[in-house]
mmCIF file of C-alpha atoms (C1' of nucleotides) in Angstrom:
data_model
loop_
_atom_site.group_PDB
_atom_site.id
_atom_site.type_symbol
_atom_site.label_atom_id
_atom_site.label_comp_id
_atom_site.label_asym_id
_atom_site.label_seq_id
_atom_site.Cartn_x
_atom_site.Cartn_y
_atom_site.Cartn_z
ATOM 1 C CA UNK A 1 2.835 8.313 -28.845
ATOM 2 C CA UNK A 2 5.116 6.565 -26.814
ATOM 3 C CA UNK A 3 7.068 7.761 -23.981
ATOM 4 C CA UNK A 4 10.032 9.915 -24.761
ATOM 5 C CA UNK A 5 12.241 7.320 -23.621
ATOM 6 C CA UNK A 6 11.531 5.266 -26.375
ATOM 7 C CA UNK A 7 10.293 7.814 -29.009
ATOM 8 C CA UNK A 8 13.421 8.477 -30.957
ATOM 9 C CA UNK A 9 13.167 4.295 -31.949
ATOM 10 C CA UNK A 10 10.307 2.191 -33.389
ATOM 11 C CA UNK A 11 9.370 -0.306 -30.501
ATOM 12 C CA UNK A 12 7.762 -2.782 -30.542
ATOM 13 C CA UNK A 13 4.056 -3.162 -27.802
ATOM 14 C CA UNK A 14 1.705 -5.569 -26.587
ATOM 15 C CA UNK A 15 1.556 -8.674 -25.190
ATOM 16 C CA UNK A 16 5.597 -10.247 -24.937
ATOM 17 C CA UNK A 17 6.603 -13.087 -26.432
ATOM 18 C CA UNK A 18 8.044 -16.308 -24.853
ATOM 19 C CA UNK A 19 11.278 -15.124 -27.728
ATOM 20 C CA UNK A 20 11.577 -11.916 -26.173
ATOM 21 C CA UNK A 21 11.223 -13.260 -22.780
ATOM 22 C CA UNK A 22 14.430 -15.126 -23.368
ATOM 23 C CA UNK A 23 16.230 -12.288 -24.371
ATOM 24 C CA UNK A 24 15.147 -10.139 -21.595
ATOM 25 C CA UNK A 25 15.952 -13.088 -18.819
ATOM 26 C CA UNK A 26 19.341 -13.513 -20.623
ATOM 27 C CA UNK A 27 20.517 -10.192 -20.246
ATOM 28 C CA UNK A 28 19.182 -9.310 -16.999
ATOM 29 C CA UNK A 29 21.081 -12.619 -16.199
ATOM 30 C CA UNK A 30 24.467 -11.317 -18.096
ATOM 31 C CA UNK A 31 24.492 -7.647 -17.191
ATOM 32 C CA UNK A 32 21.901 -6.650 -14.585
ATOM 33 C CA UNK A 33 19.561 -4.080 -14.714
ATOM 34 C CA UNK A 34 21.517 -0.809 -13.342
ATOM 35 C CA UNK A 35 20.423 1.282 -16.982
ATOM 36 C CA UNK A 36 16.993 0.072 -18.048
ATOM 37 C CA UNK A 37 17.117 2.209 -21.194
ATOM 38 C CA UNK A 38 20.341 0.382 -21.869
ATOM 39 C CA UNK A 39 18.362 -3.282 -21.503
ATOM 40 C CA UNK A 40 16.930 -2.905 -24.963
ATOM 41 C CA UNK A 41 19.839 -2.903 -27.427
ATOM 42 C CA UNK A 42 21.872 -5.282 -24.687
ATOM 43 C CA UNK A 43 18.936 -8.041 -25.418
ATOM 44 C CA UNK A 44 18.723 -7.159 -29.446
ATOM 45 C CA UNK A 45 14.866 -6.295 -28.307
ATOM 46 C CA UNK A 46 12.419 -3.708 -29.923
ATOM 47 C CA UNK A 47 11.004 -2.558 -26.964
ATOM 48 C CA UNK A 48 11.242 0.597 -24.978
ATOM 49 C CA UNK A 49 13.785 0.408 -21.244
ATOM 50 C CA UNK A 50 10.590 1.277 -19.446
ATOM 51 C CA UNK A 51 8.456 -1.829 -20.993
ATOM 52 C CA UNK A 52 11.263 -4.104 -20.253
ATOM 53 C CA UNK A 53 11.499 -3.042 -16.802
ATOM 54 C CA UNK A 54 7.592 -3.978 -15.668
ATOM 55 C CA UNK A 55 7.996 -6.891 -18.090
ATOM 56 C CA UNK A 56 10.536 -8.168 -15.552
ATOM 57 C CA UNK A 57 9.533 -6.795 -12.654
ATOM 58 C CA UNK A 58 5.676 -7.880 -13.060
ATOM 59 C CA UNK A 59 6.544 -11.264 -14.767
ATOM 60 C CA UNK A 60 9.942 -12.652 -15.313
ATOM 61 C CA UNK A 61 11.915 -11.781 -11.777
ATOM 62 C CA UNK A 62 12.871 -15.246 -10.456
ATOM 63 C CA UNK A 63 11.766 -14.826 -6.614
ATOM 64 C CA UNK A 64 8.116 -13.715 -7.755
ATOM 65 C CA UNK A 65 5.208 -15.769 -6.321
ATOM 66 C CA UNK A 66 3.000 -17.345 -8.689
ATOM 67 C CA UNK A 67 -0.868 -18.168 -7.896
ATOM 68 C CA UNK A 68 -3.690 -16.900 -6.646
ATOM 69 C CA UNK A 69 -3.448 -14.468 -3.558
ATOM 70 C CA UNK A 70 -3.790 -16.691 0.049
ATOM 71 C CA UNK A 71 -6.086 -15.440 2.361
ATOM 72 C CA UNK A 72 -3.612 -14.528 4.816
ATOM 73 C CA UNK A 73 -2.552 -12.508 1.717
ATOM 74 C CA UNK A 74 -5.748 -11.189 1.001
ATOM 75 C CA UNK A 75 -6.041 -10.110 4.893
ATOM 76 C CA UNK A 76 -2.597 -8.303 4.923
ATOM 77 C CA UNK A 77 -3.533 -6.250 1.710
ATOM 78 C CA UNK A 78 -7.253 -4.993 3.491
ATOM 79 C CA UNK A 79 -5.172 -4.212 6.299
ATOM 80 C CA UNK A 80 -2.673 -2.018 4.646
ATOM 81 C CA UNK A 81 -5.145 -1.009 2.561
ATOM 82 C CA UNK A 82 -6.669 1.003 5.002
ATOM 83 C CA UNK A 83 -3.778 2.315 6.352
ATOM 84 C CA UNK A 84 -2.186 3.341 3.361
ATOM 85 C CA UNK A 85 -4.736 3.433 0.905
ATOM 86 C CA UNK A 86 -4.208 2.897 -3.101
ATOM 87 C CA UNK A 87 -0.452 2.547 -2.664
ATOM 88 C CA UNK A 88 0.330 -0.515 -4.379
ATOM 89 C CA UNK A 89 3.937 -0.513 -4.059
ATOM 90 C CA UNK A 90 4.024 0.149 -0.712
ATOM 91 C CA UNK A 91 1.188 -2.487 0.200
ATOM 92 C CA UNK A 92 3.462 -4.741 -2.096
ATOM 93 C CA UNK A 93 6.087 -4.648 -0.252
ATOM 94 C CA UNK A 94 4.860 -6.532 2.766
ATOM 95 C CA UNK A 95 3.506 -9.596 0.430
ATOM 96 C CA UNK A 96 7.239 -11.028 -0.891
ATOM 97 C CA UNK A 97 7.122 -12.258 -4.126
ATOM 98 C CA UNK A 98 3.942 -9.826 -5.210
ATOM 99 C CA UNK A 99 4.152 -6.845 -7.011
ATOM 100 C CA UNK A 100 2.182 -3.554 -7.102
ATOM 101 C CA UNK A 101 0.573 -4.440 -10.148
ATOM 102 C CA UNK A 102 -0.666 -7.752 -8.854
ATOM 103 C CA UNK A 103 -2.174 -5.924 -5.401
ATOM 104 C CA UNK A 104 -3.503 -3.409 -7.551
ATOM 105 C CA UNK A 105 -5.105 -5.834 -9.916
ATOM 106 C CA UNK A 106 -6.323 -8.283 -7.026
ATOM 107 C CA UNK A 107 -7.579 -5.373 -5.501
ATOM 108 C CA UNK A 108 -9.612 -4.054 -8.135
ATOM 109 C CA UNK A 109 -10.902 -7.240 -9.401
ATOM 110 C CA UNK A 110 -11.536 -9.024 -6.160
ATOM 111 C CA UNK A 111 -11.505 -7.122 -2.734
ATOM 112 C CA UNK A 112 -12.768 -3.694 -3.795
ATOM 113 C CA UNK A 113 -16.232 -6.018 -4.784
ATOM 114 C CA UNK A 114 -16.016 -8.193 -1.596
ATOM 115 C CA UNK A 115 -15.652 -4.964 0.710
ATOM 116 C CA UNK A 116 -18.883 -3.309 -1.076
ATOM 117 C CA UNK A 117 -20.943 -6.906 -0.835
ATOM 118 C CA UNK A 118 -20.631 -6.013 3.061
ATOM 119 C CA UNK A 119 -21.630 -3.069 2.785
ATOM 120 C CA UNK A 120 -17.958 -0.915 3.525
ATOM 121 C CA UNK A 121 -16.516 1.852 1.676
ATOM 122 C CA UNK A 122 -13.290 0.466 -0.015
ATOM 123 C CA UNK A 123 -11.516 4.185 0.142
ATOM 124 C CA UNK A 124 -12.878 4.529 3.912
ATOM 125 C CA UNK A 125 -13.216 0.949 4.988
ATOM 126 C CA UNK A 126 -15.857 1.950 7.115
ATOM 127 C CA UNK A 127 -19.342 0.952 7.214
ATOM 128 C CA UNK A 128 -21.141 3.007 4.525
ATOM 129 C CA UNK A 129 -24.658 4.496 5.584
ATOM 130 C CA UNK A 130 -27.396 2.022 4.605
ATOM 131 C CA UNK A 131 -28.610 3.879 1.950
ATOM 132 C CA UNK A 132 -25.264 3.532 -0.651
ATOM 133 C CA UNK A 133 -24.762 -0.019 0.854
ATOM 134 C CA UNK A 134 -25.451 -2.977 -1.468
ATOM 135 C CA UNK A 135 -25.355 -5.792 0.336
ATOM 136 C CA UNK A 136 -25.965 -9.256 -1.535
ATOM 137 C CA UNK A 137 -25.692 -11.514 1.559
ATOM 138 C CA UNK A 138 -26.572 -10.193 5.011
ATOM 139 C CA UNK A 139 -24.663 -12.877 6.935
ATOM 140 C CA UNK A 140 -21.629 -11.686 5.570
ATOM 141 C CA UNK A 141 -21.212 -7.966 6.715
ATOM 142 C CA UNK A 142 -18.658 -7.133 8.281
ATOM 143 C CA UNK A 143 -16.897 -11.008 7.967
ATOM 144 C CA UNK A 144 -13.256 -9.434 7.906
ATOM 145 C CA UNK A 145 -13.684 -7.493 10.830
ATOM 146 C CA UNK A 146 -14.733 -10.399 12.493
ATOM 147 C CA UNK A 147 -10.956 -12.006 12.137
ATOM 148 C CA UNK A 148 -8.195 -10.703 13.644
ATOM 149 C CA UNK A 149 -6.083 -7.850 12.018
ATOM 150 C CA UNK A 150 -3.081 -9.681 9.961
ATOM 151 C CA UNK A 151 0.258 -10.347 10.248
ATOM 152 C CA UNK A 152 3.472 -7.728 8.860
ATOM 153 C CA UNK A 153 7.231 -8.359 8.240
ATOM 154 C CA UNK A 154 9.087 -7.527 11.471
ATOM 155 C CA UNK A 155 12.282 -5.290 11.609
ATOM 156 C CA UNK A 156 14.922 -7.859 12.149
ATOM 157 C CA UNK A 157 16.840 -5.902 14.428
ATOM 158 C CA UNK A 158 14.200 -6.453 16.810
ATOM 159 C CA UNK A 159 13.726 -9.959 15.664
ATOM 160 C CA UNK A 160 17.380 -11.291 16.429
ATOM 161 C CA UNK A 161 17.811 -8.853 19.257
ATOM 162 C CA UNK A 162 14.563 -10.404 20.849
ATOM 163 C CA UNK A 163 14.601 -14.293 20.215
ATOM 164 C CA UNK A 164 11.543 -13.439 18.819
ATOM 165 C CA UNK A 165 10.332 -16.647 17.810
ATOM 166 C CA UNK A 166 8.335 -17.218 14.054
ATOM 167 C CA UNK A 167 5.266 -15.339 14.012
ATOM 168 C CA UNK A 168 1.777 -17.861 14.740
ATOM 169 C CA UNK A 169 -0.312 -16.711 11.843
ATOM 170 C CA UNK A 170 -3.352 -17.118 13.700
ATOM 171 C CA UNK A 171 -2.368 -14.394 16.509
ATOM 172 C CA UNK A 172 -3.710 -11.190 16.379
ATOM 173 C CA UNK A 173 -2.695 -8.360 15.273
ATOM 174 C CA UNK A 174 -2.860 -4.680 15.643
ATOM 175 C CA UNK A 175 -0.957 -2.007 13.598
ATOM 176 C CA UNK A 176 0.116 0.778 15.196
ATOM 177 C CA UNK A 177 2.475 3.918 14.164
ATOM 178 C CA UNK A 178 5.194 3.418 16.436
ATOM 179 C CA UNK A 179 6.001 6.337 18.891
ATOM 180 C CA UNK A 180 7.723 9.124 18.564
ATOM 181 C CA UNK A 181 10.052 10.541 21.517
ATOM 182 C CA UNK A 182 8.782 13.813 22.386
ATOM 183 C CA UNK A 183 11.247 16.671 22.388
ATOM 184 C CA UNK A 184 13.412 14.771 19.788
ATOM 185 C CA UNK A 185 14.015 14.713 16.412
ATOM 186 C CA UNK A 186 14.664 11.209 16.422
ATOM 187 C CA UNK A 187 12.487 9.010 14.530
ATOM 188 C CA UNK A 188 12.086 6.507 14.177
ATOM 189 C CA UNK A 189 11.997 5.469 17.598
ATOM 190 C CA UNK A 190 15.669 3.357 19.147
ATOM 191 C CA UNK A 191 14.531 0.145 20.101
ATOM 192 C CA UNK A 192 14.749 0.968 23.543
ATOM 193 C CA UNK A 193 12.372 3.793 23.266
ATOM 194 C CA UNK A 194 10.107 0.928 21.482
ATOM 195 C CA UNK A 195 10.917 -1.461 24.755
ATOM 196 C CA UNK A 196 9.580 1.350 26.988
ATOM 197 C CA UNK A 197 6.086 0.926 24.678
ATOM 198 C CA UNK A 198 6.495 -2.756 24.908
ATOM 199 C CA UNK A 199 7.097 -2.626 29.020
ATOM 200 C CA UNK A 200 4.489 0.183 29.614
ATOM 201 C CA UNK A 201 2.144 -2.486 27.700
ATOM 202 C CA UNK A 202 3.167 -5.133 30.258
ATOM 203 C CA UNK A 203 1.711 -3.262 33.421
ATOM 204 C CA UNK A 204 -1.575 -4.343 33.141
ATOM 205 C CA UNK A 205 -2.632 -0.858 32.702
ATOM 206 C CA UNK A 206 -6.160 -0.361 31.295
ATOM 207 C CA UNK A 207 -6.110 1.955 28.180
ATOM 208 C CA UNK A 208 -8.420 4.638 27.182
ATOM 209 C CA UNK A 209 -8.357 6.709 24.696
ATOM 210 C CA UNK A 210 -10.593 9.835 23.555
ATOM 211 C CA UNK A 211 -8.917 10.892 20.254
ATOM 212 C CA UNK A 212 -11.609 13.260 19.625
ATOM 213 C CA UNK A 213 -9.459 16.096 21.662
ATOM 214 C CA UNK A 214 -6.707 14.458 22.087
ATOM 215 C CA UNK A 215 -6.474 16.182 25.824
ATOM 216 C CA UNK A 216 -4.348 14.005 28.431
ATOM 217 C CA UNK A 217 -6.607 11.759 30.106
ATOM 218 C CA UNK A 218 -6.445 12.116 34.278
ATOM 219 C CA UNK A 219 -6.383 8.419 33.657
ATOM 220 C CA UNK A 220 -2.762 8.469 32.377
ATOM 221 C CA UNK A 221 0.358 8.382 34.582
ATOM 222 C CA UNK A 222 3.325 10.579 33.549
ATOM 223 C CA UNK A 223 5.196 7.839 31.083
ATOM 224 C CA UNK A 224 1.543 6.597 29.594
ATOM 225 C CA UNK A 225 1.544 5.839 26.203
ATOM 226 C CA UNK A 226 -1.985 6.415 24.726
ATOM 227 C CA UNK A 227 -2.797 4.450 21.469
ATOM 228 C CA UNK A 228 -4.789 6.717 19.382
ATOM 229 C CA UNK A 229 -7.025 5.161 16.889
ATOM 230 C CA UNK A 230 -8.033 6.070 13.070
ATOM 231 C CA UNK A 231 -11.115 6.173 11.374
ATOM 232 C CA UNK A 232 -10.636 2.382 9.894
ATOM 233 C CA UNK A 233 -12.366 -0.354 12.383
ATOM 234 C CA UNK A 234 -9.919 -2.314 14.240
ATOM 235 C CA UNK A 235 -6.276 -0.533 12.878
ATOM 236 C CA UNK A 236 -5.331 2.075 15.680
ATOM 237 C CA UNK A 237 -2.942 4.761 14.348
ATOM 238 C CA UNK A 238 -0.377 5.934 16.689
ATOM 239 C CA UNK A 239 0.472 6.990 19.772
ATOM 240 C CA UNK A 240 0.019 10.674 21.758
ATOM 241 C CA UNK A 241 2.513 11.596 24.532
ATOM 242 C CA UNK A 242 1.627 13.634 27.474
ATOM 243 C CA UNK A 243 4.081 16.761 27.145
ATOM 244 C CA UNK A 244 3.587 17.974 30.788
ATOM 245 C CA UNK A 245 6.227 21.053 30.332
ATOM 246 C CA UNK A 246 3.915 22.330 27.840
ATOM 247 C CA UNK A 247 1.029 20.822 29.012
ATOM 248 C CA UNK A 248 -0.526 19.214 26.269
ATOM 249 C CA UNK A 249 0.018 16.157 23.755
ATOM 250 C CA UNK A 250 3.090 15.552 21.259
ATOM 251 C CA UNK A 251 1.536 13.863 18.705
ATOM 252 C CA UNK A 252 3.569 11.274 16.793
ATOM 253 C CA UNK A 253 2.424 13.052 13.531
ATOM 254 C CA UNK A 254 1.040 9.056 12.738
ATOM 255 C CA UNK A 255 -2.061 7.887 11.433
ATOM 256 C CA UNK A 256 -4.539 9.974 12.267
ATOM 257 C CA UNK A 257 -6.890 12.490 10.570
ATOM 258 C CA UNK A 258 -5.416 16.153 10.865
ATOM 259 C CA UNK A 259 -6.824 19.263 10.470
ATOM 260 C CA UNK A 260 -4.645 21.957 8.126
ATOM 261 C CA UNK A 261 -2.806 23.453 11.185
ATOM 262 C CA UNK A 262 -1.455 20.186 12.332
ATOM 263 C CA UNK A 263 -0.613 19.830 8.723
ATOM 264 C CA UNK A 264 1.541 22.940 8.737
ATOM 265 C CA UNK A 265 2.986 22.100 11.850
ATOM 266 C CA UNK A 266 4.059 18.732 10.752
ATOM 267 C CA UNK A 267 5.501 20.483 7.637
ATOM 268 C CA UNK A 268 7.967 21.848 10.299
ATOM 269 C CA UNK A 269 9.374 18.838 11.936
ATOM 270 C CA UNK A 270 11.885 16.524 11.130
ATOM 271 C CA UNK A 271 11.038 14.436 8.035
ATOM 272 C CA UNK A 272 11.075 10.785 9.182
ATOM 273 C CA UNK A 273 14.036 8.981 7.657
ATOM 274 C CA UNK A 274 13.260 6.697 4.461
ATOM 275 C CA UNK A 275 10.123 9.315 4.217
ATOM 276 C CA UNK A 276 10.634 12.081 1.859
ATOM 277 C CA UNK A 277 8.912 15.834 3.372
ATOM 278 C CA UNK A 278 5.949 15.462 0.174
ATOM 279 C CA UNK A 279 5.703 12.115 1.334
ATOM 280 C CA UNK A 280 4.995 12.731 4.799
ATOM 281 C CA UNK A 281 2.720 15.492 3.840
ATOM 282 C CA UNK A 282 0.858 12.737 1.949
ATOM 283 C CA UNK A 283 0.460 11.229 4.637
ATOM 284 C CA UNK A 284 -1.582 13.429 6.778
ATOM 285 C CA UNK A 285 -3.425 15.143 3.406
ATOM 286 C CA UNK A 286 -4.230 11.520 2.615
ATOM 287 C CA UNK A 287 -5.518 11.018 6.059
ATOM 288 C CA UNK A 288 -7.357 14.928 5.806
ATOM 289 C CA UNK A 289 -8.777 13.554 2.236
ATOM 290 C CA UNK A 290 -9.867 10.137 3.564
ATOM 291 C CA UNK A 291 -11.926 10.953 6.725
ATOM 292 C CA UNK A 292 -12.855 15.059 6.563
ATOM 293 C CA UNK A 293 -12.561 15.439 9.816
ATOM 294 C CA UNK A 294 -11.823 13.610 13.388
ATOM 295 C CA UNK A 295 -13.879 9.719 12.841
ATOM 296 C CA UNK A 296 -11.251 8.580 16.295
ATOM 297 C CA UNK A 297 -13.239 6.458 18.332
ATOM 298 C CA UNK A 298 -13.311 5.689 21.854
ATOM 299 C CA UNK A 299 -11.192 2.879 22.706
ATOM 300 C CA UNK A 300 -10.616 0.637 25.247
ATOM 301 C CA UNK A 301 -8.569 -2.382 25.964
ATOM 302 C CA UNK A 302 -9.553 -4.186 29.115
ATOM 303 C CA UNK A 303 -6.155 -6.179 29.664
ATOM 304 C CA UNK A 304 -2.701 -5.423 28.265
ATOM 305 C CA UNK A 305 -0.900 -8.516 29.658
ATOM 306 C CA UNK A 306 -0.995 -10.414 26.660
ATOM 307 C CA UNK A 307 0.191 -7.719 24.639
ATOM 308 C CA UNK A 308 3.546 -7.421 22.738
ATOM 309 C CA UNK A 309 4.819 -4.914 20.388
ATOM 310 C CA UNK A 310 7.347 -5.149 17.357
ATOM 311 C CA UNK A 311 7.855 -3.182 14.729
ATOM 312 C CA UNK A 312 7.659 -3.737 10.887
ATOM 313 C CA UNK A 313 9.731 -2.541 8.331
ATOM 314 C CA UNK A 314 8.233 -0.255 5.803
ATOM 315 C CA UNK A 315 10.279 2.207 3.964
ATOM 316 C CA UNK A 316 7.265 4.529 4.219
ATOM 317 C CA UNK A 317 6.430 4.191 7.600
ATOM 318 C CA UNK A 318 7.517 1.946 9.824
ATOM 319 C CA UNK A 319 4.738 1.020 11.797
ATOM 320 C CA UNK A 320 4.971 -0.987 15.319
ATOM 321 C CA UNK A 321 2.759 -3.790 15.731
ATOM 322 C CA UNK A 322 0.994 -5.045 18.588
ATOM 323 C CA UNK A 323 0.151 -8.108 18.725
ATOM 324 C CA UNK A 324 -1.907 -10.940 21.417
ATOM 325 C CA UNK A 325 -3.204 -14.198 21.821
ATOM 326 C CA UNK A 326 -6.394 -12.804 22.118
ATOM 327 C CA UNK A 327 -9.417 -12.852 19.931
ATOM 328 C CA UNK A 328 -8.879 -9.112 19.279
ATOM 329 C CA UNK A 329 -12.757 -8.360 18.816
ATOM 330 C CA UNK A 330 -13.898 -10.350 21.748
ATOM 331 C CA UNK A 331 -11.387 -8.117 23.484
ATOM 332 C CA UNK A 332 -11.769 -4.936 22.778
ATOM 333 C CA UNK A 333 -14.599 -2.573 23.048
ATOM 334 C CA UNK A 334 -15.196 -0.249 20.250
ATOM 335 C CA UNK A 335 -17.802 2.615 21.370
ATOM 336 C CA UNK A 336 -17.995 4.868 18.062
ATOM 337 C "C1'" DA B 1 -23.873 -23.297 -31.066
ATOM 338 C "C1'" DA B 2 -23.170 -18.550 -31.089
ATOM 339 C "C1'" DG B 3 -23.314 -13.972 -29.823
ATOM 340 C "C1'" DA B 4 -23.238 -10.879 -25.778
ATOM 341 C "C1'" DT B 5 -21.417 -9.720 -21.611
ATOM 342 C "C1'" DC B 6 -18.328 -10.085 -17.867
ATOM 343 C "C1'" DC B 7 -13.873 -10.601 -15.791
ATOM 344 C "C1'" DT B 8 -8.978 -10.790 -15.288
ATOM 345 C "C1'" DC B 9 -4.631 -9.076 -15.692
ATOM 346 C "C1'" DA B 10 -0.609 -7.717 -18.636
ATOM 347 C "C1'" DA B 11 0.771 -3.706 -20.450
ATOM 348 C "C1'" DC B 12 0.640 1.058 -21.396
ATOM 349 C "C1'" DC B 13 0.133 6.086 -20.313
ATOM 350 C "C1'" DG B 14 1.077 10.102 -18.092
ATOM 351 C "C1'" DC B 15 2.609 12.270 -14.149
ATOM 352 C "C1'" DC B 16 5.893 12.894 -10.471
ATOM 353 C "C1'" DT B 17 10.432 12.516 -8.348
ATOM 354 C "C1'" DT B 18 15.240 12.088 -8.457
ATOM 355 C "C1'" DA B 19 19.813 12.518 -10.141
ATOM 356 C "C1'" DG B 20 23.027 14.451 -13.104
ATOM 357 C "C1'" DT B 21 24.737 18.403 -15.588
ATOM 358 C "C1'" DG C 1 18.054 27.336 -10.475
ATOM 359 C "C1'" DA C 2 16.871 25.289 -15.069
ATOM 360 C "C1'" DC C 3 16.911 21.572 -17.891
ATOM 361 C "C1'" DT C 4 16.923 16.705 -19.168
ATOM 362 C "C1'" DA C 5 16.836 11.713 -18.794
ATOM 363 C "C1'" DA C 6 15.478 7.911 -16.345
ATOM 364 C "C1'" DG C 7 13.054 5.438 -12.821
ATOM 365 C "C1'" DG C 8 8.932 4.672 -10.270
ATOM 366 C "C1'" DC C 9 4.143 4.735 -9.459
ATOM 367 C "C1'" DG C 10 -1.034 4.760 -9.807
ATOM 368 C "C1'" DG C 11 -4.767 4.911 -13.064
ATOM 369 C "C1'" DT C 12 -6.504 3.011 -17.070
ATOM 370 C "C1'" DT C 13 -7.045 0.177 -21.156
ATOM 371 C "C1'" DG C 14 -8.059 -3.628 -23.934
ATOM 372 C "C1'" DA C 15 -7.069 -8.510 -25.433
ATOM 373 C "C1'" DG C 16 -8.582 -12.721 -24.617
ATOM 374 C "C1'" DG C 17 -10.688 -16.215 -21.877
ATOM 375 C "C1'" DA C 18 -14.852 -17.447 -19.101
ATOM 376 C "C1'" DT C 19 -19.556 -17.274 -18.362
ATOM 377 C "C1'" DC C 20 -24.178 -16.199 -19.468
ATOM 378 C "C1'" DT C 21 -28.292 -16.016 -22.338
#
DNA sequence: AAGATCCTCAACCGCCTTAGT
DNA sequence: GACTAAGGCGGTTGAGGATCT
């Protein structure tokens, strides 16, 4: 039984053929795509809108990238990955010229087996207890956490309004939920609240962090930022503010695992633009689902000089990114 | 050489969301 | 608000090629 889109016709399935390729390409070509369920009788093709659609959006779109996945790839999709989780399309969007189905696949077929060699949970992409680990190769655990975290698109606002120059693959990089103003209902953040993160960065400030209360640290100075991190490894998840009227912590509503009554009070602030309100829901049940409870670990970043921080466009979530020179893990000290 | 098994990936299925009425 | 059509997405399937025995 076919979808209802297509029921009403007999359509044709399977595999396409290089013939019906042509049509599709010379339609598309002639009269765009705006009505998929229109595509079919346009092209003189027995096929149903949606099939058309992934056969051109998985195969036939000119600016897709053909090959095998890079490693740089392959780095960017493990660190979205854990971000995000299984969402393909979102993931996609940061590799141009990839599609969901191709992450998805990749994923599946490639990464999901390297992560479990090394012993991590692909859903978690933590360290699973030794007794559900199967490692083949000792020398190899933990090999991805050893490089630095990957590179993202930047916003390119911030790009041109920056001189920032082409990104050096090899730097390293940190993703980060970018902050939220307290008190506002503006998010994202301007740019200049995001150049307040990027100066407060710049002051040589040593960072701490205890996420597992998320109290204000007598460390912190009244316009402290304090990078909170998630349950993965090395990706951090967002930033608390110090809310001295009400003395406590605004959370940014990022990354971070959330118990139901955070959920409920996110459900009652301002839905993040390009997010829709199930969507940012998602995002902390996903978070609720992924780790059970509070897995924040104690972090600590000797030197912020080097430091920078951007932002990268995702329609989900645009995350900021922080990014050094350093050799992130020679840098940092992780105390779980 | 041949059958069995594994692996990849294109395509489909079913569900959800959105837009239009 | 209810209904419907269409688009979009993640999970899954299965054909066919590669590898193993």
């Amino acid at each position: 039984m076919g979808h209802h889109c297509c029921s009403k016709q007999k359509v044709k399935r399977g595999l396409w053929s290089p013939e019906e390729d042509e049509k599709l390409v010379k339609c598309i070509n002639t009269h765009g795509h705006s009505c998929w369920s229109a595509v079919p009788k346009l092209a003189g093709l027995q096929r149903c809108g949606k099939s058309c659609r992934l056969r051109w959006i998985n195969y036939l779109r000119p600016d897709l990238k053909r090959g095998s996945f890079s490693a740089q790839e392959e780095r960017i999709i493990i660190d979205v990955h854990r971000i995000l989780g299984n969402r393909w399309a979102q993931i996609a969007k940061h590799l141009p010229g990839r599609t969901d189905n191709e992450v998805k696949n990749f994923w599946n077929s490639c990464i999901k087996k390297k992560l479990l060699a090394q012993g991590l949970d692909p859903k978690t992409h933590n360290l699973m207890p030794p007794s559900q680990q199967n490692i083949k190769n000792a020398c190899n655990v933990n090999q991805f956490y050893q490089q630095p975290p990957s590179v993202f698109s930047m916003n390119s606002q911030f790009r041109s309004d920056n001189n920032v120059t082409p990104m050096d693959i090899n730097q390293s990089f940190i993703t980060l939920a970018p902050p939220h103003p307290p008190n506002t209902n503006i998010y994202p953040p301007s740019l200049d609240q995001a150049m307040s993160t990027f100066n407060y960065q710049n002051q040589n400030h040593v960072w701490t962090t205890n996420a597992q209360n998320s109290e204000p640290s007598s460390d912190f100075t009244r316009q402290s930022l304090i990078p909170i991190s998630s349950s993965s490894m090395i990706g951090s998840s967002g930033f608390d503010f110090p809310d001295h009227e009400n003395n406590n912590m605004w959370d940014d509503g990022g990354m971070e695992a959330l118990v139901s009554p955070r959920q409920e009070e996110m459900k009652q602030t301002p839905v993040p633009q390009g997010l829709t309100q199930q969507e940012k829901v998602c995002e902390v049940q996903l978070e609720e689902e992924r780790d059970g409870h509070h897995q924040d670990m104690d972090t600590s970043f000797s030197d912020c000089s080097n430091f920078d921080l951007e932002f990268m466009e995702s329609p989900l979530m645009p995350c900021g990114l922080m990014y050094s020179n350093m050799n992130s893990m020679d840098q940092l000290a992780w105390d779980a």
